[in-house]
Amino acid sequence: MSDAGRAALHAAFKATGYVVRPHPLVGNAKHVLRVDAEHPSLDAALTVHGFTTWAFLTAWNPHARARPPRTNARLQQRLVALLEARGHPSVSAVGVADDRRWFEESLFVPGLSRDEALRLGRLFDQEAVLWGAVGGTAELVMCLEPSRS
């Protein structure tokens, strides 16, 4: 991917609302996460359950290339199964472009370390994952190393 393409993709990630759907682990409220923003109401809900970190992940559209719905659903099922096998609870979520031109079904995973979020992002060929720690800001973590030509 060119530098211009990478910059456009980064801008798209920043122009996205990362929506965590209501669930007991997040206080039965919808939370809209933003890159580089704090999320105190989410932090409070997570703290009640003893979580100090979280990740927002998807298996949709590997390498930021649109895939058919059936392919995305299959990939997402693999991610859910892997998280369950590793004992990580997850909450249904969705990433939605601010202009509403695209969305990706996703998962919010309380308690996931930054390293594990990065490993899972790489495993599913994602460009980035969103990660945070209670009291901090949501960090866009780039998964794929730029090619060295």
XYZ file of C-alpha atoms in Angstrom:
149
model
C 0.000 0.000 0.000
C 1.322 3.434 -0.919
C 1.948 6.143 1.666
C -1.063 8.042 0.275
C -3.219 4.924 0.547
C -2.032 4.310 4.105
C -2.788 7.941 5.030
C -6.293 7.674 3.531
C -6.927 4.461 5.445
C -5.737 6.047 8.697
C -8.058 9.005 8.075
C -10.933 6.571 7.486
C -10.220 4.819 10.803
C -10.333 8.189 12.561
C -13.617 9.051 10.795
C -15.326 5.979 12.238
C -17.596 5.450 15.215
C -16.784 2.200 17.009
C -20.172 1.232 18.464
C -20.321 -1.198 21.381
C -23.853 -2.567 21.608
C -25.647 -2.738 24.992
C -24.533 -5.678 27.141
C -24.189 -6.325 30.901
C -20.368 -6.191 30.646
C -20.541 -2.587 29.414
C -23.351 -1.367 31.642
C -26.285 -2.119 29.309
C -25.607 1.112 27.430
C -24.423 1.714 23.890
C -20.962 3.274 23.748
C -19.525 5.003 20.688
C -15.740 4.902 20.825
C -13.477 7.265 18.910
C -9.761 7.056 18.126
C -7.663 9.176 20.546
C -10.674 9.901 22.803
C -11.354 9.019 26.433
C -14.481 7.030 27.286
C -15.211 7.539 31.001
C -18.657 5.890 31.058
C -17.234 2.748 29.447
C -14.274 2.831 31.847
C -16.682 2.965 34.796
C -18.697 0.003 33.493
C -15.567 -2.071 32.883
C -14.123 -1.259 36.293
C -17.249 -2.665 37.957
C -16.443 -6.015 36.325
C -12.713 -5.846 37.126
C -11.488 -5.147 33.582
C -8.640 -2.681 33.016
C -8.128 -3.052 29.253
C -10.210 -3.693 26.138
C -9.991 -4.189 22.387
C -12.300 -3.551 19.449
C -11.705 -6.199 16.769
C -13.141 -7.477 13.520
C -12.343 -10.228 11.051
C -14.241 -8.468 8.240
C -12.563 -7.320 5.036
C -8.970 -8.568 5.471
C -6.310 -6.199 4.097
C -9.021 -3.476 3.987
C -10.531 -5.058 0.867
C -14.286 -5.579 0.671
C -15.336 -9.222 0.879
C -18.709 -10.882 0.192
C -21.087 -10.994 3.187
C -20.814 -14.787 3.444
C -16.997 -14.615 3.589
C -17.082 -11.887 6.241
C -19.590 -13.862 8.315
C -17.407 -16.979 8.161
C -14.304 -15.030 9.191
C -16.158 -13.346 12.047
C -17.410 -16.734 13.301
C -13.795 -17.939 13.398
C -12.814 -14.892 15.481
C -15.707 -15.481 17.908
C -14.791 -19.168 18.255
C -11.133 -18.337 18.872
C -11.996 -15.791 21.568
C -14.386 -18.259 23.233
C -11.755 -21.011 23.135
C -9.305 -18.667 24.858
C -11.857 -17.712 27.515
C -12.326 -14.099 26.407
C -15.848 -12.703 26.699
C -16.963 -10.494 23.828
C -19.723 -8.006 23.143
C -21.378 -7.442 19.775
C -20.142 -4.251 18.132
C -19.981 -2.486 14.779
C -17.616 0.021 13.184
C -19.552 2.614 11.188
C -18.042 5.267 8.921
C -19.099 8.783 9.891
C -20.527 9.255 6.380
C -22.399 5.910 6.727
C -20.878 4.593 3.478
C -19.613 1.392 5.112
C -19.726 -0.674 8.271
C -18.006 -3.753 9.689
C -19.490 -6.110 12.235
C -17.036 -6.242 15.119
C -16.445 -7.403 18.662
C -15.617 -5.499 21.828
C -13.397 -7.650 24.038
C -12.930 -6.526 27.649
C -9.722 -7.593 29.350
C -7.690 -8.186 26.186
C -4.057 -7.084 26.295
C -2.622 -4.832 23.609
C -0.272 -7.610 22.474
C -3.096 -10.135 22.165
C -5.266 -7.626 20.277
C -2.385 -7.016 17.886
C -1.815 -10.762 17.417
C -5.489 -11.320 16.627
C -5.547 -8.389 14.227
C -2.559 -9.832 12.412
C -4.016 -13.347 12.424
C -7.111 -12.052 10.617
C -5.091 -9.801 8.261
C -6.498 -6.570 9.660
C -4.833 -3.232 9.064
C -5.558 -2.037 12.625
C -7.362 -2.707 15.885
C -8.654 -0.256 18.467
C -7.290 -0.816 21.966
C -7.619 0.962 25.262
C -6.946 0.898 28.976
C -9.261 2.248 31.658
C -8.386 5.906 32.224
C -6.654 6.280 28.845
C -7.584 7.079 25.291
C -8.597 4.673 22.535
C -5.475 3.830 20.546
C -5.447 2.871 16.890
C -2.882 0.046 16.746
C -1.610 -0.650 13.239
C -1.262 -4.399 12.657
C 0.505 -4.801 9.352
C 4.046 -3.632 8.861
C 4.606 -1.429 5.809
C 6.505 -3.187 3.050
C 10.189 -2.370 2.835
C 11.048 -1.903 -0.832
